[in-house]
Amino acid sequence: MVAPSLIPRKPRDRVKTDRRDAITLARLMRTGDLTTIYVPQLDDEAIRDLSRGREDAMRDLKASKHRLKAFLLRQDIRYEGRATWTAAHLRWLSEVVCLTAAQQIVFQEYLHAVAQQSARVQRLESELHEAVQGWRLYPVVEAIQALRGVELTGAIILIAELGDLTRFDNPRKLMSYLGLTPSEHSSGERRRQGGITKAGNGYARRALVEGAWAYRYPAKVSRHLQLRLEKLPAEVQPITWKAQLRLCKRYRQLSARGKHINQVVVAIAREMAAFVWAIARTVPLAS
């Protein structure tokens, strides 16, 4: 399969026939100018749709929380606790009383919307974790959880969006597909690089960037990570420790050079993609 939008076309070519298309495709195939695309299986698309449904629910939950907090600020009702949406914060919300009956109704509706969206996220996460158990790519999902900062939901998002990682010949192609490589505008001896291209899959890129924040701490195998490692093949465990040593050191080096924290995290996420690729190639897929 090839991408129709990436088939080279001559400008002002207004004549289209089946014969001309066949000749053009044969010529481009011979010269290697056609871009192949990955076609996921039906089960892969089902898991991906469920994962994206959870993402939509998370976005709606975030919007509902913002509306509630903005309403309280307009009423000059402020929470004095340390963190929001904890058990203590929810207890405080249950005791809030507005000045008028109309405002109290609005507040209760906003609070009810937050509760509904929270329940929706929990339902979708539960369905996602259950559906992935029989998925052919589930062994890869389990394996990449050996990486620090990648837990079950994040691993599902990555593999659901990327599919079979063995189709990438090298990790640089995966980085480019994720849009994590820097943009460039060079000419002659001058080389100028800008921000990342963001040309790839945004869902998978965001999951990697969120996981990359875990490497701001020193390398360490926590209890939860050790429990996940015990269930994995012996070939995977050295890769995960190598990833921790390199990425934690890389984080410190880039920070010491004065790089912005967001640039550092994106750089770590780019290298994380290489370790995800390496782990995926060691895991046999379920039939």
PDB file of C-alpha atoms in Angstrom:
ATOM      1  CA  MET A   1       0.000   0.000   0.000  1.00  0.00           C
ATOM      2  CA  VAL A   2       1.197   3.502  -0.864  1.00  0.00           C
ATOM      3  CA  ALA A   3       0.108   6.928   0.352  1.00  0.00           C
ATOM      4  CA  PRO A   4      -1.943   8.630  -2.416  1.00  0.00           C
ATOM      5  CA  SER A   5      -1.157  12.100  -1.085  1.00  0.00           C
ATOM      6  CA  LEU A   6       2.602  11.433  -1.390  1.00  0.00           C
ATOM      7  CA  ILE A   7       2.594  10.275  -5.025  1.00  0.00           C
ATOM      8  CA  PRO A   8       4.749  12.776  -7.005  1.00  0.00           C
ATOM      9  CA  ARG A   9       2.730  14.685  -9.610  1.00  0.00           C
ATOM     10  CA  LYS A  10       3.788  17.106 -12.313  1.00  0.00           C
ATOM     11  CA  PRO A  11       2.382  20.635 -11.993  1.00  0.00           C
ATOM     12  CA  ARG A  12      -0.560  21.445 -14.285  1.00  0.00           C
ATOM     13  CA  ASP A  13      -1.076  17.794 -15.185  1.00  0.00           C
ATOM     14  CA  ARG A  14      -4.768  17.861 -16.079  1.00  0.00           C
ATOM     15  CA  VAL A  15      -5.030  14.526 -17.933  1.00  0.00           C
ATOM     16  CA  LYS A  16      -5.898  11.481 -15.805  1.00  0.00           C
ATOM     17  CA  THR A  17      -6.617   8.053 -17.254  1.00  0.00           C
ATOM     18  CA  ASP A  18      -6.149   4.536 -15.919  1.00  0.00           C
ATOM     19  CA  ARG A  19      -3.449   3.871 -18.494  1.00  0.00           C
ATOM     20  CA  ARG A  20      -1.452   6.990 -17.593  1.00  0.00           C
ATOM     21  CA  ASP A  21      -1.849   6.241 -13.860  1.00  0.00           C
ATOM     22  CA  ALA A  22      -0.611   2.665 -14.334  1.00  0.00           C
ATOM     23  CA  ILE A  23       2.430   3.825 -16.313  1.00  0.00           C
ATOM     24  CA  THR A  24       3.200   6.532 -13.745  1.00  0.00           C
ATOM     25  CA  LEU A  25       2.906   4.121 -10.810  1.00  0.00           C
ATOM     26  CA  ALA A  26       5.107   1.530 -12.519  1.00  0.00           C
ATOM     27  CA  ARG A  27       7.764   4.166 -13.239  1.00  0.00           C
ATOM     28  CA  LEU A  28       7.684   5.527  -9.688  1.00  0.00           C
ATOM     29  CA  MET A  29       7.812   2.022  -8.235  1.00  0.00           C
ATOM     30  CA  ARG A  30      10.924   1.281 -10.292  1.00  0.00           C
ATOM     31  CA  THR A  31      12.661   4.456  -9.119  1.00  0.00           C
ATOM     32  CA  GLY A  32      11.601   3.957  -5.492  1.00  0.00           C
ATOM     33  CA  ASP A  33       9.634   7.222  -5.265  1.00  0.00           C
ATOM     34  CA  LEU A  34       6.480   5.691  -3.775  1.00  0.00           C
ATOM     35  CA  THR A  35       5.949   5.956  -0.018  1.00  0.00           C
ATOM     36  CA  THR A  36       4.533   2.804   1.564  1.00  0.00           C
ATOM     37  CA  ILE A  37       2.080   3.025   4.450  1.00  0.00           C
ATOM     38  CA  TYR A  38       1.299   0.714   7.352  1.00  0.00           C
ATOM     39  CA  VAL A  39      -2.210  -0.765   7.375  1.00  0.00           C
ATOM     40  CA  PRO A  40      -3.311  -1.834  10.886  1.00  0.00           C
ATOM     41  CA  GLN A  41      -5.446  -4.898  11.433  1.00  0.00           C
ATOM     42  CA  LEU A  42      -9.048  -4.674  12.609  1.00  0.00           C
ATOM     43  CA  ASP A  43      -8.142  -5.507  16.228  1.00  0.00           C
ATOM     44  CA  ASP A  44      -5.389  -2.892  16.157  1.00  0.00           C
ATOM     45  CA  GLU A  45      -7.872  -0.223  15.057  1.00  0.00           C
ATOM     46  CA  ALA A  46     -10.317  -1.297  17.763  1.00  0.00           C
ATOM     47  CA  ILE A  47      -7.714  -0.854  20.519  1.00  0.00           C
ATOM     48  CA  ARG A  48      -6.637   2.449  19.020  1.00  0.00           C
ATOM     49  CA  ASP A  49     -10.220   3.743  18.930  1.00  0.00           C
ATOM     50  CA  LEU A  50     -10.723   2.725  22.557  1.00  0.00           C
ATOM     51  CA  SER A  51      -7.472   4.449  23.511  1.00  0.00           C
ATOM     52  CA  ARG A  52      -8.465   7.633  21.693  1.00  0.00           C
ATOM     53  CA  GLY A  53     -11.897   7.505  23.315  1.00  0.00           C
ATOM     54  CA  ARG A  54     -10.153   7.586  26.684  1.00  0.00           C
ATOM     55  CA  GLU A  55      -8.056  10.541  25.500  1.00  0.00           C
ATOM     56  CA  ASP A  56     -11.233  12.422  24.560  1.00  0.00           C
ATOM     57  CA  ALA A  57     -12.732  11.643  27.964  1.00  0.00           C
ATOM     58  CA  MET A  58      -9.586  12.936  29.684  1.00  0.00           C
ATOM     59  CA  ARG A  59      -9.818  16.142  27.662  1.00  0.00           C
ATOM     60  CA  ASP A  60     -13.480  16.608  28.610  1.00  0.00           C
ATOM     61  CA  LEU A  61     -12.668  15.956  32.277  1.00  0.00           C
ATOM     62  CA  LYS A  62      -9.933  18.562  32.209  1.00  0.00           C
ATOM     63  CA  ALA A  63     -12.298  21.106  30.656  1.00  0.00           C
ATOM     64  CA  SER A  64     -14.960  20.378  33.284  1.00  0.00           C
ATOM     65  CA  LYS A  65     -12.461  20.909  36.092  1.00  0.00           C
ATOM     66  CA  HIS A  66     -11.329  24.191  34.570  1.00  0.00           C
ATOM     67  CA  ARG A  67     -14.927  25.448  34.352  1.00  0.00           C
ATOM     68  CA  LEU A  68     -15.579  24.593  37.988  1.00  0.00           C
ATOM     69  CA  LYS A  69     -12.390  26.237  39.247  1.00  0.00           C
ATOM     70  CA  ALA A  70     -13.028  29.343  37.121  1.00  0.00           C
ATOM     71  CA  PHE A  71     -16.542  29.634  38.537  1.00  0.00           C
ATOM     72  CA  LEU A  72     -15.224  29.443  42.092  1.00  0.00           C
ATOM     73  CA  LEU A  73     -12.627  32.106  41.379  1.00  0.00           C
ATOM     74  CA  ARG A  74     -15.327  34.434  40.046  1.00  0.00           C
ATOM     75  CA  GLN A  75     -17.135  33.999  43.343  1.00  0.00           C
ATOM     76  CA  ASP A  76     -13.873  34.587  45.236  1.00  0.00           C
ATOM     77  CA  ILE A  77     -14.131  31.116  46.794  1.00  0.00           C
ATOM     78  CA  ARG A  78     -10.592  29.812  47.191  1.00  0.00           C
ATOM     79  CA  TYR A  79      -9.252  26.484  48.375  1.00  0.00           C
ATOM     80  CA  GLU A  80      -6.471  26.878  50.941  1.00  0.00           C
ATOM     81  CA  GLY A  81      -5.205  23.302  50.739  1.00  0.00           C
ATOM     82  CA  ARG A  82      -2.009  22.146  49.089  1.00  0.00           C
ATOM     83  CA  ALA A  83      -3.343  20.090  46.153  1.00  0.00           C
ATOM     84  CA  THR A  84      -6.614  20.032  44.244  1.00  0.00           C
ATOM     85  CA  TRP A  85      -8.811  17.045  43.358  1.00  0.00           C
ATOM     86  CA  THR A  86      -7.585  15.051  46.322  1.00  0.00           C
ATOM     87  CA  ALA A  87      -9.927  13.520  48.900  1.00  0.00           C
ATOM     88  CA  ALA A  88      -9.547  16.619  51.094  1.00  0.00           C
ATOM     89  CA  HIS A  89     -10.343  18.912  48.165  1.00  0.00           C
ATOM     90  CA  LEU A  90     -13.458  16.928  47.266  1.00  0.00           C
ATOM     91  CA  ARG A  91     -14.649  17.113  50.869  1.00  0.00           C
ATOM     92  CA  TRP A  92     -14.128  20.875  50.763  1.00  0.00           C
ATOM     93  CA  LEU A  93     -16.146  21.125  47.547  1.00  0.00           C
ATOM     94  CA  SER A  94     -19.060  19.295  49.185  1.00  0.00           C
ATOM     95  CA  GLU A  95     -19.209  22.047  51.820  1.00  0.00           C
ATOM     96  CA  VAL A  96     -19.111  25.039  49.441  1.00  0.00           C
ATOM     97  CA  VAL A  97     -22.149  27.329  49.672  1.00  0.00           C
ATOM     98  CA  CYS A  98     -22.667  30.118  47.114  1.00  0.00           C
ATOM     99  CA  LEU A  99     -24.287  33.480  47.809  1.00  0.00           C
ATOM    100  CA  THR A 100     -27.449  32.888  45.778  1.00  0.00           C
ATOM    101  CA  ALA A 101     -29.604  29.894  44.937  1.00  0.00           C
ATOM    102  CA  ALA A 102     -28.960  30.341  41.208  1.00  0.00           C
ATOM    103  CA  GLN A 103     -25.203  30.284  41.703  1.00  0.00           C
ATOM    104  CA  GLN A 104     -25.508  27.221  43.915  1.00  0.00           C
ATOM    105  CA  ILE A 105     -27.355  25.402  41.105  1.00  0.00           C
ATOM    106  CA  VAL A 106     -24.594  26.314  38.634  1.00  0.00           C
ATOM    107  CA  PHE A 107     -21.933  25.129  41.073  1.00  0.00           C
ATOM    108  CA  GLN A 108     -23.677  21.795  41.644  1.00  0.00           C
ATOM    109  CA  GLU A 109     -24.050  21.264  37.886  1.00  0.00           C
ATOM    110  CA  TYR A 110     -20.347  21.909  37.360  1.00  0.00           C
ATOM    111  CA  LEU A 111     -19.482  19.555  40.202  1.00  0.00           C
ATOM    112  CA  HIS A 112     -21.819  16.911  38.801  1.00  0.00           C
ATOM    113  CA  ALA A 113     -20.170  17.252  35.363  1.00  0.00           C
ATOM    114  CA  VAL A 114     -16.750  16.607  36.910  1.00  0.00           C
ATOM    115  CA  ALA A 115     -18.053  13.493  38.664  1.00  0.00           C
ATOM    116  CA  GLN A 116     -19.630  12.225  35.436  1.00  0.00           C
ATOM    117  CA  GLN A 117     -16.489  12.758  33.395  1.00  0.00           C
ATOM    118  CA  SER A 118     -14.349  11.091  36.071  1.00  0.00           C
ATOM    119  CA  ALA A 119     -16.613   8.031  35.993  1.00  0.00           C
ATOM    120  CA  ARG A 120     -16.438   8.022  32.197  1.00  0.00           C
ATOM    121  CA  VAL A 121     -12.637   8.011  32.247  1.00  0.00           C
ATOM    122  CA  GLN A 122     -12.588   5.153  34.751  1.00  0.00           C
ATOM    123  CA  ARG A 123     -15.007   3.092  32.640  1.00  0.00           C
ATOM    124  CA  LEU A 124     -12.974   3.569  29.475  1.00  0.00           C
ATOM    125  CA  GLU A 125      -9.699   2.790  31.231  1.00  0.00           C
ATOM    126  CA  SER A 126     -11.171  -0.391  32.673  1.00  0.00           C
ATOM    127  CA  GLU A 127     -12.449  -1.468  29.256  1.00  0.00           C
ATOM    128  CA  LEU A 128      -9.099  -0.617  27.656  1.00  0.00           C
ATOM    129  CA  HIS A 129      -7.097  -2.638  30.188  1.00  0.00           C
ATOM    130  CA  GLU A 130      -9.440  -5.593  29.755  1.00  0.00           C
ATOM    131  CA  ALA A 131      -9.572  -5.497  25.945  1.00  0.00           C
ATOM    132  CA  VAL A 132      -5.803  -5.367  25.575  1.00  0.00           C
ATOM    133  CA  GLN A 133      -5.300  -8.703  27.344  1.00  0.00           C
ATOM    134  CA  GLY A 134      -6.043 -10.728  24.190  1.00  0.00           C
ATOM    135  CA  TRP A 135      -4.397  -8.351  21.730  1.00  0.00           C
ATOM    136  CA  ARG A 136      -1.649  -9.718  19.486  1.00  0.00           C
ATOM    137  CA  LEU A 137       0.626  -6.773  20.430  1.00  0.00           C
ATOM    138  CA  TYR A 138       0.065  -7.199  24.167  1.00  0.00           C
ATOM    139  CA  PRO A 139       3.524  -8.833  24.700  1.00  0.00           C
ATOM    140  CA  VAL A 140       5.106  -5.616  23.400  1.00  0.00           C
ATOM    141  CA  VAL A 141       2.852  -3.554  25.675  1.00  0.00           C
ATOM    142  CA  GLU A 142       4.064  -5.582  28.647  1.00  0.00           C
ATOM    143  CA  ALA A 143       7.709  -5.385  27.596  1.00  0.00           C
ATOM    144  CA  ILE A 144       7.974  -1.615  27.171  1.00  0.00           C
ATOM    145  CA  GLN A 145       6.544  -1.137  30.664  1.00  0.00           C
ATOM    146  CA  ALA A 146      10.030  -2.112  31.804  1.00  0.00           C
ATOM    147  CA  LEU A 147      11.068   1.411  30.851  1.00  0.00           C
ATOM    148  CA  ARG A 148      10.886   3.998  33.594  1.00  0.00           C
ATOM    149  CA  GLY A 149       7.987   6.399  33.051  1.00  0.00           C
ATOM    150  CA  VAL A 150       5.987   3.960  30.896  1.00  0.00           C
ATOM    151  CA  GLU A 151       3.097   2.301  32.713  1.00  0.00           C
ATOM    152  CA  LEU A 152       0.196   0.273  31.338  1.00  0.00           C
ATOM    153  CA  THR A 153      -1.962   3.069  29.924  1.00  0.00           C
ATOM    154  CA  GLY A 154       0.989   4.883  28.376  1.00  0.00           C
ATOM    155  CA  ALA A 155       2.307   1.659  26.868  1.00  0.00           C
ATOM    156  CA  ILE A 156      -1.089   0.902  25.336  1.00  0.00           C
ATOM    157  CA  ILE A 157      -1.275   4.385  23.813  1.00  0.00           C
ATOM    158  CA  LEU A 158       2.197   4.010  22.304  1.00  0.00           C
ATOM    159  CA  ILE A 159       1.663   0.612  20.718  1.00  0.00           C
ATOM    160  CA  ALA A 160      -1.942   1.307  19.673  1.00  0.00           C
ATOM    161  CA  GLU A 161      -0.780   4.373  17.744  1.00  0.00           C
ATOM    162  CA  LEU A 162       2.493   2.971  16.382  1.00  0.00           C
ATOM    163  CA  GLY A 163       1.468  -0.622  15.655  1.00  0.00           C
ATOM    164  CA  ASP A 164       4.177  -3.139  14.778  1.00  0.00           C
ATOM    165  CA  LEU A 165       7.483  -1.382  15.520  1.00  0.00           C
ATOM    166  CA  THR A 166       9.515  -3.966  13.626  1.00  0.00           C
ATOM    167  CA  ARG A 167       8.509  -2.261  10.374  1.00  0.00           C
ATOM    168  CA  PHE A 168      10.980   0.532  11.178  1.00  0.00           C
ATOM    169  CA  ASP A 169      14.454  -0.404   9.951  1.00  0.00           C
ATOM    170  CA  ASN A 170      16.206   1.738  12.559  1.00  0.00           C
ATOM    171  CA  PRO A 171      15.230   3.922  15.529  1.00  0.00           C
ATOM    172  CA  ARG A 172      15.865   7.154  13.607  1.00  0.00           C
ATOM    173  CA  LYS A 173      12.940   6.359  11.333  1.00  0.00           C
ATOM    174  CA  LEU A 174      10.737   5.878  14.385  1.00  0.00           C
ATOM    175  CA  MET A 175      11.888   9.220  15.822  1.00  0.00           C
ATOM    176  CA  SER A 176      11.073  10.907  12.522  1.00  0.00           C
ATOM    177  CA  TYR A 177       7.662   9.219  12.384  1.00  0.00           C
ATOM    178  CA  LEU A 178       6.917  10.555  15.871  1.00  0.00           C
ATOM    179  CA  GLY A 179       7.889  14.086  14.841  1.00  0.00           C
ATOM    180  CA  LEU A 180      10.577  14.246  17.534  1.00  0.00           C
ATOM    181  CA  THR A 181      13.450  15.142  15.207  1.00  0.00           C
ATOM    182  CA  PRO A 182      14.475  18.825  14.934  1.00  0.00           C
ATOM    183  CA  SER A 183      13.440  20.826  11.911  1.00  0.00           C
ATOM    184  CA  GLU A 184      16.274  22.089   9.743  1.00  0.00           C
ATOM    185  CA  HIS A 185      16.918  24.837   7.197  1.00  0.00           C
ATOM    186  CA  SER A 186      20.504  24.527   6.035  1.00  0.00           C
ATOM    187  CA  SER A 187      22.284  25.806   2.969  1.00  0.00           C
ATOM    188  CA  GLY A 188      25.953  25.611   2.084  1.00  0.00           C
ATOM    189  CA  GLU A 189      28.126  25.743   5.192  1.00  0.00           C
ATOM    190  CA  ARG A 190      25.343  27.196   7.322  1.00  0.00           C
ATOM    191  CA  ARG A 191      23.265  24.768   9.361  1.00  0.00           C
ATOM    192  CA  ARG A 192      20.176  25.959  11.199  1.00  0.00           C
ATOM    193  CA  GLN A 193      18.005  23.687  13.321  1.00  0.00           C
ATOM    194  CA  GLY A 194      14.712  24.621  14.898  1.00  0.00           C
ATOM    195  CA  GLY A 195      12.054  22.986  17.021  1.00  0.00           C
ATOM    196  CA  ILE A 196      10.827  19.455  16.486  1.00  0.00           C
ATOM    197  CA  THR A 197       8.852  18.815  13.312  1.00  0.00           C
ATOM    198  CA  LYS A 198       5.724  17.498  15.086  1.00  0.00           C
ATOM    199  CA  ALA A 199       4.996  15.770  11.797  1.00  0.00           C
ATOM    200  CA  GLY A 200       4.120  12.403  13.254  1.00  0.00           C
ATOM    201  CA  ASN A 201       1.603  10.851  15.591  1.00  0.00           C
ATOM    202  CA  GLY A 202       0.684  13.350  18.312  1.00  0.00           C
ATOM    203  CA  TYR A 203      -0.869  10.801  20.686  1.00  0.00           C
ATOM    204  CA  ALA A 204       2.264   8.640  20.832  1.00  0.00           C
ATOM    205  CA  ARG A 205       4.544  11.675  20.995  1.00  0.00           C
ATOM    206  CA  ARG A 206       2.665  13.066  23.990  1.00  0.00           C
ATOM    207  CA  ALA A 207       2.812   9.707  25.791  1.00  0.00           C
ATOM    208  CA  LEU A 208       6.591   9.605  25.354  1.00  0.00           C
ATOM    209  CA  VAL A 209       7.064  13.202  26.495  1.00  0.00           C
ATOM    210  CA  GLU A 210       4.991  12.560  29.628  1.00  0.00           C
ATOM    211  CA  GLY A 211       7.070   9.492  30.415  1.00  0.00           C
ATOM    212  CA  ALA A 212      10.331  11.378  29.851  1.00  0.00           C
ATOM    213  CA  TRP A 213       9.744  13.505  32.958  1.00  0.00           C
ATOM    214  CA  ALA A 214      10.570  10.447  35.106  1.00  0.00           C
ATOM    215  CA  TYR A 215      14.242  10.698  34.118  1.00  0.00           C
ATOM    216  CA  ARG A 216      14.824  13.948  35.984  1.00  0.00           C
ATOM    217  CA  TYR A 217      15.497  11.787  39.053  1.00  0.00           C
ATOM    218  CA  PRO A 218      18.617   9.609  39.555  1.00  0.00           C
ATOM    219  CA  ALA A 219      18.652   6.130  38.051  1.00  0.00           C
ATOM    220  CA  LYS A 220      16.896   3.672  40.329  1.00  0.00           C
ATOM    221  CA  VAL A 221      14.848   0.480  40.073  1.00  0.00           C
ATOM    222  CA  SER A 222      11.770   1.109  42.191  1.00  0.00           C
ATOM    223  CA  ARG A 223       9.634  -1.615  43.715  1.00  0.00           C
ATOM    224  CA  HIS A 224       6.889  -1.190  41.119  1.00  0.00           C
ATOM    225  CA  LEU A 225       9.406  -1.328  38.275  1.00  0.00           C
ATOM    226  CA  GLN A 226      11.085  -4.400  39.760  1.00  0.00           C
ATOM    227  CA  LEU A 227       7.738  -6.218  39.876  1.00  0.00           C
ATOM    228  CA  ARG A 228       7.226  -5.487  36.185  1.00  0.00           C
ATOM    229  CA  LEU A 229      10.765  -6.572  35.316  1.00  0.00           C
ATOM    230  CA  GLU A 230      10.345  -9.960  36.987  1.00  0.00           C
ATOM    231  CA  LYS A 231       7.681 -10.922  34.444  1.00  0.00           C
ATOM    232  CA  LEU A 232       9.738 -10.029  31.372  1.00  0.00           C
ATOM    233  CA  PRO A 233      12.298 -11.960  29.288  1.00  0.00           C
ATOM    234  CA  ALA A 234      15.942 -11.745  30.321  1.00  0.00           C
ATOM    235  CA  GLU A 235      16.835  -9.935  27.060  1.00  0.00           C
ATOM    236  CA  VAL A 236      14.698  -6.936  28.006  1.00  0.00           C
ATOM    237  CA  GLN A 237      16.103  -6.187  31.455  1.00  0.00           C
ATOM    238  CA  PRO A 238      19.610  -5.043  30.378  1.00  0.00           C
ATOM    239  CA  ILE A 239      18.045  -2.650  27.849  1.00  0.00           C
ATOM    240  CA  THR A 240      15.923  -0.985  30.515  1.00  0.00           C
ATOM    241  CA  TRP A 241      18.838  -0.416  32.895  1.00  0.00           C
ATOM    242  CA  LYS A 242      20.975   0.917  30.043  1.00  0.00           C
ATOM    243  CA  ALA A 243      18.122   3.302  29.211  1.00  0.00           C
ATOM    244  CA  GLN A 244      17.989   4.572  32.788  1.00  0.00           C
ATOM    245  CA  LEU A 245      21.729   5.161  32.996  1.00  0.00           C
ATOM    246  CA  ARG A 246      21.886   6.993  29.686  1.00  0.00           C
ATOM    247  CA  LEU A 247      18.706   9.048  29.931  1.00  0.00           C
ATOM    248  CA  CYS A 248      19.198  10.186  33.542  1.00  0.00           C
ATOM    249  CA  LYS A 249      22.756  11.228  32.693  1.00  0.00           C
ATOM    250  CA  ARG A 250      21.576  12.930  29.521  1.00  0.00           C
ATOM    251  CA  TYR A 251      18.970  14.875  31.478  1.00  0.00           C
ATOM    252  CA  ARG A 252      21.605  16.174  33.894  1.00  0.00           C
ATOM    253  CA  GLN A 253      23.989  17.098  31.083  1.00  0.00           C
ATOM    254  CA  LEU A 254      21.416  19.064  29.084  1.00  0.00           C
ATOM    255  CA  SER A 255      20.146  20.820  32.196  1.00  0.00           C
ATOM    256  CA  ALA A 256      23.701  21.792  33.165  1.00  0.00           C
ATOM    257  CA  ARG A 257      24.169  23.334  29.710  1.00  0.00           C
ATOM    258  CA  GLY A 258      21.300  25.699  30.421  1.00  0.00           C
ATOM    259  CA  LYS A 259      18.769  24.146  28.067  1.00  0.00           C
ATOM    260  CA  HIS A 260      15.109  24.933  28.692  1.00  0.00           C
ATOM    261  CA  ILE A 261      13.364  22.209  30.650  1.00  0.00           C
ATOM    262  CA  ASN A 262      10.933  21.492  27.815  1.00  0.00           C
ATOM    263  CA  GLN A 263      13.784  21.053  25.340  1.00  0.00           C
ATOM    264  CA  VAL A 264      15.474  18.649  27.728  1.00  0.00           C
ATOM    265  CA  VAL A 265      12.337  16.536  28.165  1.00  0.00           C
ATOM    266  CA  VAL A 266      11.723  16.346  24.415  1.00  0.00           C
ATOM    267  CA  ALA A 267      15.328  15.268  23.861  1.00  0.00           C
ATOM    268  CA  ILE A 268      14.859  12.513  26.443  1.00  0.00           C
ATOM    269  CA  ALA A 269      11.591  11.451  24.785  1.00  0.00           C
ATOM    270  CA  ARG A 270      13.394  11.187  21.437  1.00  0.00           C
ATOM    271  CA  GLU A 271      15.967   8.817  22.887  1.00  0.00           C
ATOM    272  CA  MET A 272      13.246   6.891  24.728  1.00  0.00           C
ATOM    273  CA  ALA A 273      11.759   6.060  21.334  1.00  0.00           C
ATOM    274  CA  ALA A 274      15.009   4.287  20.416  1.00  0.00           C
ATOM    275  CA  PHE A 275      14.846   2.101  23.525  1.00  0.00           C
ATOM    276  CA  VAL A 276      11.164   1.316  22.862  1.00  0.00           C
ATOM    277  CA  TRP A 277      12.171   0.215  19.361  1.00  0.00           C
ATOM    278  CA  ALA A 278      14.994  -1.958  20.726  1.00  0.00           C
ATOM    279  CA  ILE A 279      12.705  -3.675  23.231  1.00  0.00           C
ATOM    280  CA  ALA A 280       9.965  -4.289  20.651  1.00  0.00           C
ATOM    281  CA  ARG A 281      12.415  -6.134  18.398  1.00  0.00           C
ATOM    282  CA  THR A 282      13.257  -8.626  21.168  1.00  0.00           C
ATOM    283  CA  VAL A 283       9.653  -9.619  21.906  1.00  0.00           C
ATOM    284  CA  PRO A 284       7.878 -12.229  19.766  1.00  0.00           C
ATOM    285  CA  LEU A 285       4.325 -11.199  18.854  1.00  0.00           C
ATOM    286  CA  ALA A 286       1.304 -13.285  19.802  1.00  0.00           C
ATOM    287  CA  SER A 287      -0.203 -15.273  16.938  1.00  0.00           C
TER     288      SER A 287
END
